[in-house]
mmCIF file of C-alpha atoms in Angstrom:
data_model
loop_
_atom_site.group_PDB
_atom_site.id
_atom_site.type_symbol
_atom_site.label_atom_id
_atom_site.label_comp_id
_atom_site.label_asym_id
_atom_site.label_seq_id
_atom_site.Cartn_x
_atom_site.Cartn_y
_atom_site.Cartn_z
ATOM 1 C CA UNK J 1 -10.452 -6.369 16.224
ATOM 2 C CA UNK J 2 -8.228 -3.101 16.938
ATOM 3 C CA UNK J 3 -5.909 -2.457 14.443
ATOM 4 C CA UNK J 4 -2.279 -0.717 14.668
ATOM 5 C CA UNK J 5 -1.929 2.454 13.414
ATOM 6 C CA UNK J 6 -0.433 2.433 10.412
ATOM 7 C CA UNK J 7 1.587 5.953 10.538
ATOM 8 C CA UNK J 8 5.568 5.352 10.027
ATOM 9 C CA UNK J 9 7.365 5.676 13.732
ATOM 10 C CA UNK J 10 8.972 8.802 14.205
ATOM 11 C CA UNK J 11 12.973 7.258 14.619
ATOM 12 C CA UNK J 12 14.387 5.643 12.000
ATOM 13 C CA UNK J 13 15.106 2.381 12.774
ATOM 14 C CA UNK J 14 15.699 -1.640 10.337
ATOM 15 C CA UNK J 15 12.333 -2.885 9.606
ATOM 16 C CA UNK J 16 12.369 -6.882 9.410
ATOM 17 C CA UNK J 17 10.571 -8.393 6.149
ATOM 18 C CA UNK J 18 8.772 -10.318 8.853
ATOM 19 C CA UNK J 19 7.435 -6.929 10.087
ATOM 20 C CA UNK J 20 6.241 -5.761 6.978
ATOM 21 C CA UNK J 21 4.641 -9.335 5.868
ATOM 22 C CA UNK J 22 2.600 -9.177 9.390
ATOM 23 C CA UNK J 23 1.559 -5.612 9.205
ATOM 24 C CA UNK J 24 0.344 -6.624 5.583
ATOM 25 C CA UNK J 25 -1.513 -9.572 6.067
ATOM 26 C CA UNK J 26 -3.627 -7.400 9.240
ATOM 27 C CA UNK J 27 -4.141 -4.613 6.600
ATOM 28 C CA UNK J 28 -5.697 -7.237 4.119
ATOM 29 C CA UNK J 29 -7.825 -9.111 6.837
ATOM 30 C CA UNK J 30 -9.348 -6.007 8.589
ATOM 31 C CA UNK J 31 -10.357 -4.893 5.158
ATOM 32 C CA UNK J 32 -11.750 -8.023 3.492
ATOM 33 C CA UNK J 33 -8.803 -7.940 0.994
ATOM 34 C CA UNK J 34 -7.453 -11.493 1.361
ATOM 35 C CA UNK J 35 -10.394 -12.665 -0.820
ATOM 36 C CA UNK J 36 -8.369 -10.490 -3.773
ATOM 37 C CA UNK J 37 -4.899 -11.954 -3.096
ATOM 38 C CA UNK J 38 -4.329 -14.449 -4.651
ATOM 39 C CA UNK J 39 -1.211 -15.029 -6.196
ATOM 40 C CA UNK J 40 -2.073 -14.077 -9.472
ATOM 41 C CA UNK J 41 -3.489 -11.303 -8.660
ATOM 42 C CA UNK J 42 -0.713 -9.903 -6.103
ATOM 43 C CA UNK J 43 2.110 -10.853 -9.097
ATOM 44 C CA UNK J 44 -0.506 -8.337 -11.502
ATOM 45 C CA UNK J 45 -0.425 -5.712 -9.594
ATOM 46 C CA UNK J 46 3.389 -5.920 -8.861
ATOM 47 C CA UNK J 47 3.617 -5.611 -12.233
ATOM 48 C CA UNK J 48 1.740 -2.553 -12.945
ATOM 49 C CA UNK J 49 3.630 -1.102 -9.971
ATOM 50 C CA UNK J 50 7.047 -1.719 -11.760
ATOM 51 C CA UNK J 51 5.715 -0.132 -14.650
ATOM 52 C CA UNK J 52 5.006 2.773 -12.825
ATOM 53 C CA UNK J 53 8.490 3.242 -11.082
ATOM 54 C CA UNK J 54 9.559 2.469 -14.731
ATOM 55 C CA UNK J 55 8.035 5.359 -15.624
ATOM 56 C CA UNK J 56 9.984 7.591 -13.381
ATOM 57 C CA UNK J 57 13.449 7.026 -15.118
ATOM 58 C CA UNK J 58 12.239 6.263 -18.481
ATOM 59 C CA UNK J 59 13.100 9.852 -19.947
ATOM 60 C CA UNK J 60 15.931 10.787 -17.213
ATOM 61 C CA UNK J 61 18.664 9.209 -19.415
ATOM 62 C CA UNK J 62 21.937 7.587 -16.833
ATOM 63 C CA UNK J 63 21.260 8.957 -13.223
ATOM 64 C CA UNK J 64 23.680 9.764 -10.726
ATOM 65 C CA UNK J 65 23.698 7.470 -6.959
ATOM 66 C CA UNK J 66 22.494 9.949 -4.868
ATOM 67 C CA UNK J 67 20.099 11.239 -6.791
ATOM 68 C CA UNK J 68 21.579 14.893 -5.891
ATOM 69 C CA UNK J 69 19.615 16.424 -8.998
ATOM 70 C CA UNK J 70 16.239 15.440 -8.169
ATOM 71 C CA UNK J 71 13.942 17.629 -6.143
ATOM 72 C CA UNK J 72 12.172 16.922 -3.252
ATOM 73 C CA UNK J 73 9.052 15.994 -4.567
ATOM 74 C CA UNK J 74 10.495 13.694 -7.202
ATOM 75 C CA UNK J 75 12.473 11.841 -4.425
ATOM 76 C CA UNK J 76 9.064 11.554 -2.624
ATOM 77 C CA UNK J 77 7.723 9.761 -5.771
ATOM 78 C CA UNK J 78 10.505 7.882 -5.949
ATOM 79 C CA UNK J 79 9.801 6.254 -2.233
ATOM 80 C CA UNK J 80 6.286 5.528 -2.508
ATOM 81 C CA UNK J 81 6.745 3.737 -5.877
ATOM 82 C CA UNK J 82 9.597 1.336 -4.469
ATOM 83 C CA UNK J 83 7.470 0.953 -1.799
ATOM 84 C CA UNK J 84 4.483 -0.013 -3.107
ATOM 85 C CA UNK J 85 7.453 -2.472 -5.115
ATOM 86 C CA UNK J 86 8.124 -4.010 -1.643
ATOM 87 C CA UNK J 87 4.667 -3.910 -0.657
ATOM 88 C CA UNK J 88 3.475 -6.208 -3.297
ATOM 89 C CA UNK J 89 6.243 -8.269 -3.616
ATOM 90 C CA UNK J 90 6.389 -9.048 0.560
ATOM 91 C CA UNK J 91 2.647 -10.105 -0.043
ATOM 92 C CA UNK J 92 3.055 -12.200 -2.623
ATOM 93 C CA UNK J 93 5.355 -14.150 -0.816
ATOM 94 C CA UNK J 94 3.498 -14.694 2.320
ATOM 95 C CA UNK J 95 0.767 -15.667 -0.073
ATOM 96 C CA UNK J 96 2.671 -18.349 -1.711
ATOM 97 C CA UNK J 97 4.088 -19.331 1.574
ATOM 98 C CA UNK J 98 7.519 -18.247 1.148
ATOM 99 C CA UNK J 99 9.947 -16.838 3.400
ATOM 100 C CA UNK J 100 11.166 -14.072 1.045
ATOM 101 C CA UNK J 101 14.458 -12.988 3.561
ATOM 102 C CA UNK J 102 15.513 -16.587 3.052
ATOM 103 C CA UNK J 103 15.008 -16.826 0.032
ATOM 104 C CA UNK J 104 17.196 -14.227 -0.678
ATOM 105 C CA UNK J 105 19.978 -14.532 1.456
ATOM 106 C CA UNK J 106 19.981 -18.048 -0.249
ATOM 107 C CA UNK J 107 20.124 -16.469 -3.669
ATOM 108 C CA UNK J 108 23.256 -14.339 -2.758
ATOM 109 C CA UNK J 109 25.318 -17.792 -1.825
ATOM 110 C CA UNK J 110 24.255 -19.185 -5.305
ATOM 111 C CA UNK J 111 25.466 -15.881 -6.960
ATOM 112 C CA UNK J 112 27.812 -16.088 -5.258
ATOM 113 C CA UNK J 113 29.146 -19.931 -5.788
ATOM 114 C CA UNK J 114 27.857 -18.809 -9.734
ATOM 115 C CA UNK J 115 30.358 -15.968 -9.772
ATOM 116 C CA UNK J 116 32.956 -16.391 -7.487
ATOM 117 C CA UNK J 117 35.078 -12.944 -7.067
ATOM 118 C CA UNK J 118 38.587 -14.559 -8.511
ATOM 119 C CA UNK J 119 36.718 -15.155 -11.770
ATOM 120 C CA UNK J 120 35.956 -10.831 -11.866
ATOM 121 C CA UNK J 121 38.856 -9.753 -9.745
ATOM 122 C CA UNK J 122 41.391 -10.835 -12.919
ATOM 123 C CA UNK J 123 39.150 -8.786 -15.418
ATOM 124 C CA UNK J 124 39.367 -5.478 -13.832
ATOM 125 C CA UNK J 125 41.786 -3.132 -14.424
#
């Protein structure tokens, strides 16, 4: 079996969760990985991977959006942590046979119905 290459595409562009779950599960088979992910194991290593990007803010103190203080390098570190977040967190899904997309545009009607804006919108200012 040939596999894809796995270098990022030159133009930006919206990759689908679909995309990534796909280009996942190939990178698992053509390794002999699936054997390894199991649910359990995928939510494991999620979790270390949180406590790594933990680890990037846990002496910053508050941080501005934007991130206009951080250098290049740390904004690199930044990326591949969040996405190794995503990574692990698209797998797990497809392992549990889950449609994580779905999932979550279902989860923002429930917050939504759960906090409706009225309730908020006579609390501010």
């Amino acid at each position: 079996m040939e596999s894809r290459s796995y270098e990022p595409e030159k133009t930006a562009k919206d990759v689908s969760l679909h995309e990534l779950r796909d280009r996942l599960a190939e990178f698992a088979q053509v390794r002999g990985w699936e054997q390894y992910h199991s649910p359990r194991n995928l939510l494991l290593a999620l979790v270390g991977e949180v406590g790594e990007l933990s680890e990037i803010f846990q002496w910053k103190g508050e941080v501005e959006r934007g991130l206009p203080n951080w250098s290049a390098a740390e904004r690199e570190h930044l990326e591949e942590e969040l996405s190794d977040v995503l990574l692990y967190l698209v797998r797990l899904a497809d392992v549990c046979g889950l449609d994580l997309g779905h999932a979550a545009l279902s989860k923002i009607v429930k917050n939504a119905n759960k906090y409706p804006v009225a309730a908020f919108a006579r609390a501010l200012p």
